CSV table of C-alpha atoms in Angstrom, one decimal:
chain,number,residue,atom,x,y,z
A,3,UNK,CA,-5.7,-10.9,11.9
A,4,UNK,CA,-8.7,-9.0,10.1
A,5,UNK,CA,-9.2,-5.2,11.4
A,6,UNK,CA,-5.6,-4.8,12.3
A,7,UNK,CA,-2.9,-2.9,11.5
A,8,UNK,CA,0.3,-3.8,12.1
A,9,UNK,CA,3.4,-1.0,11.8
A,10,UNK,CA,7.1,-2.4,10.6
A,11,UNK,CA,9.8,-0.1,12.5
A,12,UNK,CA,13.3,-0.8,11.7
A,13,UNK,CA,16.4,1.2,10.3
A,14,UNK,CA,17.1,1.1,6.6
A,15,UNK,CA,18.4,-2.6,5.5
A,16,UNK,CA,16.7,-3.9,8.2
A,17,UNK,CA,14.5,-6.1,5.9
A,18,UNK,CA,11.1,-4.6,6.0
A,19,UNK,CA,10.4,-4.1,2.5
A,20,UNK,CA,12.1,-7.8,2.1
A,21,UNK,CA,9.5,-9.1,4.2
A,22,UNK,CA,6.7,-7.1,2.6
A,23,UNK,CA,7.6,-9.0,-0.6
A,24,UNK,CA,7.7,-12.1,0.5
A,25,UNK,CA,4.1,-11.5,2.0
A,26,UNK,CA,3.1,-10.3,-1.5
A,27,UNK,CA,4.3,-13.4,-3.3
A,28,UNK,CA,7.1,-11.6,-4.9
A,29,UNK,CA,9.9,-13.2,-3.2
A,30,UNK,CA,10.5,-16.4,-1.9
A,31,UNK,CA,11.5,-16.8,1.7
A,32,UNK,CA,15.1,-18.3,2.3
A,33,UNK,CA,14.2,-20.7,5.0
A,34,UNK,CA,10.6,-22.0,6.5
A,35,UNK,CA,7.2,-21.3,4.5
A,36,UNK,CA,4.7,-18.4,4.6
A,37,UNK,CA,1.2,-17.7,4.6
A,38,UNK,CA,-0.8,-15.3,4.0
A,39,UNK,CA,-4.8,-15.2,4.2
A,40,UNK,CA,-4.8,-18.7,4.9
A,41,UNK,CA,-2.9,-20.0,2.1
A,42,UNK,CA,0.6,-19.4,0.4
A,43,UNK,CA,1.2,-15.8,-1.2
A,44,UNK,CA,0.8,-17.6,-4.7
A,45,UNK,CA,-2.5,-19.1,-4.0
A,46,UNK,CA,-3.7,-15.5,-2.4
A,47,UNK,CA,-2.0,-13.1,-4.4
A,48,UNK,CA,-5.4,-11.9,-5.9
A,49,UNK,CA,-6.6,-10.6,-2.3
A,50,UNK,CA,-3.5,-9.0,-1.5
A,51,UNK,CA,-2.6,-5.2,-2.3
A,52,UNK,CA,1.2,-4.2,-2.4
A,53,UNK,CA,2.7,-0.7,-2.6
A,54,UNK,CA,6.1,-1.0,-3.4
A,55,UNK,CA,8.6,2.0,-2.4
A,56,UNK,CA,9.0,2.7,-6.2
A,57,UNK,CA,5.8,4.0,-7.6
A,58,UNK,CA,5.1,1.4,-10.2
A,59,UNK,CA,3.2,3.6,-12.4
A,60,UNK,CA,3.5,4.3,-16.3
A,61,UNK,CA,4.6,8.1,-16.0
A,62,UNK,CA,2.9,8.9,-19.6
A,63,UNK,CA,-0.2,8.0,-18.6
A,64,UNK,CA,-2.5,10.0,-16.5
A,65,UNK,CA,-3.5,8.7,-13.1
A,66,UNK,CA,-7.2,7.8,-14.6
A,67,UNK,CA,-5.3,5.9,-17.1
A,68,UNK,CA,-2.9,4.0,-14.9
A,69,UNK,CA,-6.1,2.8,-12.4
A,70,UNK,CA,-8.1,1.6,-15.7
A,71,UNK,CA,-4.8,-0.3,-16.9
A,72,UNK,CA,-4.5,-2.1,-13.2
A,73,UNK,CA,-8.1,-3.3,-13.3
A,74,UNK,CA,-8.4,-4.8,-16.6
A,75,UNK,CA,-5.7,-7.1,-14.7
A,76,UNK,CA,-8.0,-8.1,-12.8
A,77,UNK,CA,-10.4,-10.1,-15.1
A,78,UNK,CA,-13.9,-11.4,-13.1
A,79,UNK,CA,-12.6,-9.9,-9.5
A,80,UNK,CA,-14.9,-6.6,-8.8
A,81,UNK,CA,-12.7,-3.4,-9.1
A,82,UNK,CA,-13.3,-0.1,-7.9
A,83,UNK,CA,-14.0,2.7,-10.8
A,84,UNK,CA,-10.5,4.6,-11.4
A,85,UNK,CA,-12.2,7.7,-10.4
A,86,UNK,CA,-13.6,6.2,-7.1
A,87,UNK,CA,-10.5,5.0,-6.0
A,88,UNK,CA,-8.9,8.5,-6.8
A,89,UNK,CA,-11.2,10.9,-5.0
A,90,UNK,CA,-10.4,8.1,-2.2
A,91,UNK,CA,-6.7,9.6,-2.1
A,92,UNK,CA,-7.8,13.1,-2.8
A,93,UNK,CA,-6.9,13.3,-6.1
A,94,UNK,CA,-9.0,14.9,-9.2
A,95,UNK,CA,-9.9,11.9,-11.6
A,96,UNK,CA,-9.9,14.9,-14.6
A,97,UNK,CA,-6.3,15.8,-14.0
A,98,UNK,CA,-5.4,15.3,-17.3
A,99,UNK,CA,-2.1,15.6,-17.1
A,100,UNK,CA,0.6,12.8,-17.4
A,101,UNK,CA,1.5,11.3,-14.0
A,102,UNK,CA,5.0,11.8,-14.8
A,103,UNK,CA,4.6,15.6,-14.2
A,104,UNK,CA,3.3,14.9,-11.1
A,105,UNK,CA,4.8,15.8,-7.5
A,106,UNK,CA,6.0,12.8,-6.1
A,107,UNK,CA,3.3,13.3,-3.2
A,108,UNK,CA,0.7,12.9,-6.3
A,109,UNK,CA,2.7,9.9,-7.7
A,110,UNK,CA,2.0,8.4,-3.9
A,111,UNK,CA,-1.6,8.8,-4.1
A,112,UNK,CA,-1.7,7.7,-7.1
A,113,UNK,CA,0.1,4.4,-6.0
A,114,UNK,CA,-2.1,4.0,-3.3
A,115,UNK,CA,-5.3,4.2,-5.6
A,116,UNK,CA,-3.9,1.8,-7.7
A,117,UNK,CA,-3.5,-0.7,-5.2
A,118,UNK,CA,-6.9,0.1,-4.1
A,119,UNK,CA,-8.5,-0.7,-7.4
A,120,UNK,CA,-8.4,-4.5,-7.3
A,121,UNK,CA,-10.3,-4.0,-3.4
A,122,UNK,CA,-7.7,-6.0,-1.5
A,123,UNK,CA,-8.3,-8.0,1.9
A,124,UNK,CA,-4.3,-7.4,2.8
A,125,UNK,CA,-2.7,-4.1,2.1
A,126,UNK,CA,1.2,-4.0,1.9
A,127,UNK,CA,2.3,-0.2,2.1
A,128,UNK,CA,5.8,0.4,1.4
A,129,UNK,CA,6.8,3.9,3.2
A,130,UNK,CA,3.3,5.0,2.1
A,131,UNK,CA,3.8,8.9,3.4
A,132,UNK,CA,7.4,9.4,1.6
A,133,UNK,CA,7.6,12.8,-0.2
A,134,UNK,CA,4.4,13.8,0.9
A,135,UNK,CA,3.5,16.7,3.0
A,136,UNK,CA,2.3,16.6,6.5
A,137,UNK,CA,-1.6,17.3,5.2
A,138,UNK,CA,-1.3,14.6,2.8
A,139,UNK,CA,0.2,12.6,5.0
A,140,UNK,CA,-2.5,12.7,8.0
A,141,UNK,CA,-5.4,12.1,4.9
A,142,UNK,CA,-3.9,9.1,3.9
A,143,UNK,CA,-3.6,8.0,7.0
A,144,UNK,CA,-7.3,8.5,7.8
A,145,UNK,CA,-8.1,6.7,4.5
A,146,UNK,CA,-6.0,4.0,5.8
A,147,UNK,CA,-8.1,4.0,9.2
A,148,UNK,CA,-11.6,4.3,7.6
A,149,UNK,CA,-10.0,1.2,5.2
A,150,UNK,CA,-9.0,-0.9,8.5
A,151,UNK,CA,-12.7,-0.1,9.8
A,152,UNK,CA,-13.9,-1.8,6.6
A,153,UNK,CA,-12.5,-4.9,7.0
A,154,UNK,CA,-9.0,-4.4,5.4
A,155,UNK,CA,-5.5,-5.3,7.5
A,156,UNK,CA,-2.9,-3.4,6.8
A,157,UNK,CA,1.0,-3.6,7.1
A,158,UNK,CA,3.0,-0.7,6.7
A,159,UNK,CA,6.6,0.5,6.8
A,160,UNK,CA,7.5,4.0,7.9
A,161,UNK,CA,9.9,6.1,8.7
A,162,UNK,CA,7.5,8.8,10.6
A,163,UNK,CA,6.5,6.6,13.4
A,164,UNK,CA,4.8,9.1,15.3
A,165,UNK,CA,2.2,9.7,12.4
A,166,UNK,CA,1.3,6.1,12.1
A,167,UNK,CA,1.6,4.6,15.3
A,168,UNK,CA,-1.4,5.9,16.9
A,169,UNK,CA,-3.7,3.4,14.0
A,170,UNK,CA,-1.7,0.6,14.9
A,171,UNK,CA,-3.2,-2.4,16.7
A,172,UNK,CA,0.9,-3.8,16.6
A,173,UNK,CA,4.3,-2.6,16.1
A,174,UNK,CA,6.7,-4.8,15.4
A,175,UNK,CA,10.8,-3.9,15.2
A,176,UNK,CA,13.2,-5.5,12.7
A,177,UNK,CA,17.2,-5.3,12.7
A,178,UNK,CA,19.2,-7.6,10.6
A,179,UNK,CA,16.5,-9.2,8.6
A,180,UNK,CA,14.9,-10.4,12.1
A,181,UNK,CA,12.2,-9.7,14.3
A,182,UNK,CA,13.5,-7.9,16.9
A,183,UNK,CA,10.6,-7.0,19.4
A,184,UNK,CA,7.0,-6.3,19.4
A,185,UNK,CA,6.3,-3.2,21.7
């Protein structure tokens, strides 16, 4: 549903990042069909914003330089200016250092901004607040808020329950690549 955020608990293996693939198009399911934004993940891959665990970012570029590289992707779809989406995640757009000398807190910001270039509908975060400090942490997660308030859904995987759970409209537990319970 729009406006929502829904929270994917489950020990490591479980199949959360699985799923989040398969919702991004990246993976096919083994068994039934999906669908995503009222359509297969194919057909709706363009509304649809992943951040995978791995950062997924060239490490000799420089953060401005990444988010420039993701939108021109995006030809005729209205991106967000690389510097826009960076002060987003709190990060300096004239940083002009490579992002591989960056702390991997910085590296997650970065990923996040990245995904936010292309404006998704459906955000797919991937342990978003790994390696990051407890600040950092609690500002992405009011990003993620004010981005839920705006009309984006979110689905996240975490290991820090407690700093996520209080934005979620649902949390949903996984064990052995099944839905276990919805609390």
């Amino acid at each position: 549903e729009p406006r929502r955020c829904y929270l994917l608990l489950g020990e490591n293996g479980a199949g959360k990042s699985t799923l989040l693939r398969v919702l991004a198009g990246l993976l096919r399911p083994t068994l039934g069909t999906v669908r995503v934004l009222d359509g297969p993940p194919a057909e709706t891959r363009g509304r649809i914003g992943y951040m995978s665990h791995a950062a997924m970012l060239y490490d000799e570029l420089t953060a401005r330089e990444n988010l420039e590289y993701t939108a021109r992707l995006y030809t005729g779809h209205a991106c967000l200016e690389a510097d826009r989406a960076l002060r987003m995640v709190g990060l300096d757009p004239e940083l002009a250092r490579s992002v591989g000398q960056y702390s991997q807190g910085m590296r997650q910001r970065t990923s996040l901004a990245r995904v936010l270039v292309s404006q998704p509908e459906l955000l797919l975060l991937d342990e978003p607040f790994s390696n990051m400090d407890r600040v950092s942490a609690e500002r992405m997660l009011a990003l993620l808020v004010e981005l839920r308030g705006a009309g984006r859904t979110i689905v996240l995987t975490t290991h820090q329950r407690e700093l996520a759970e209080p934005m979620a409209d649902v949390v949903l537990m996984m064990r052995g690549g099944a839905l276990t319970e919805t609390a």
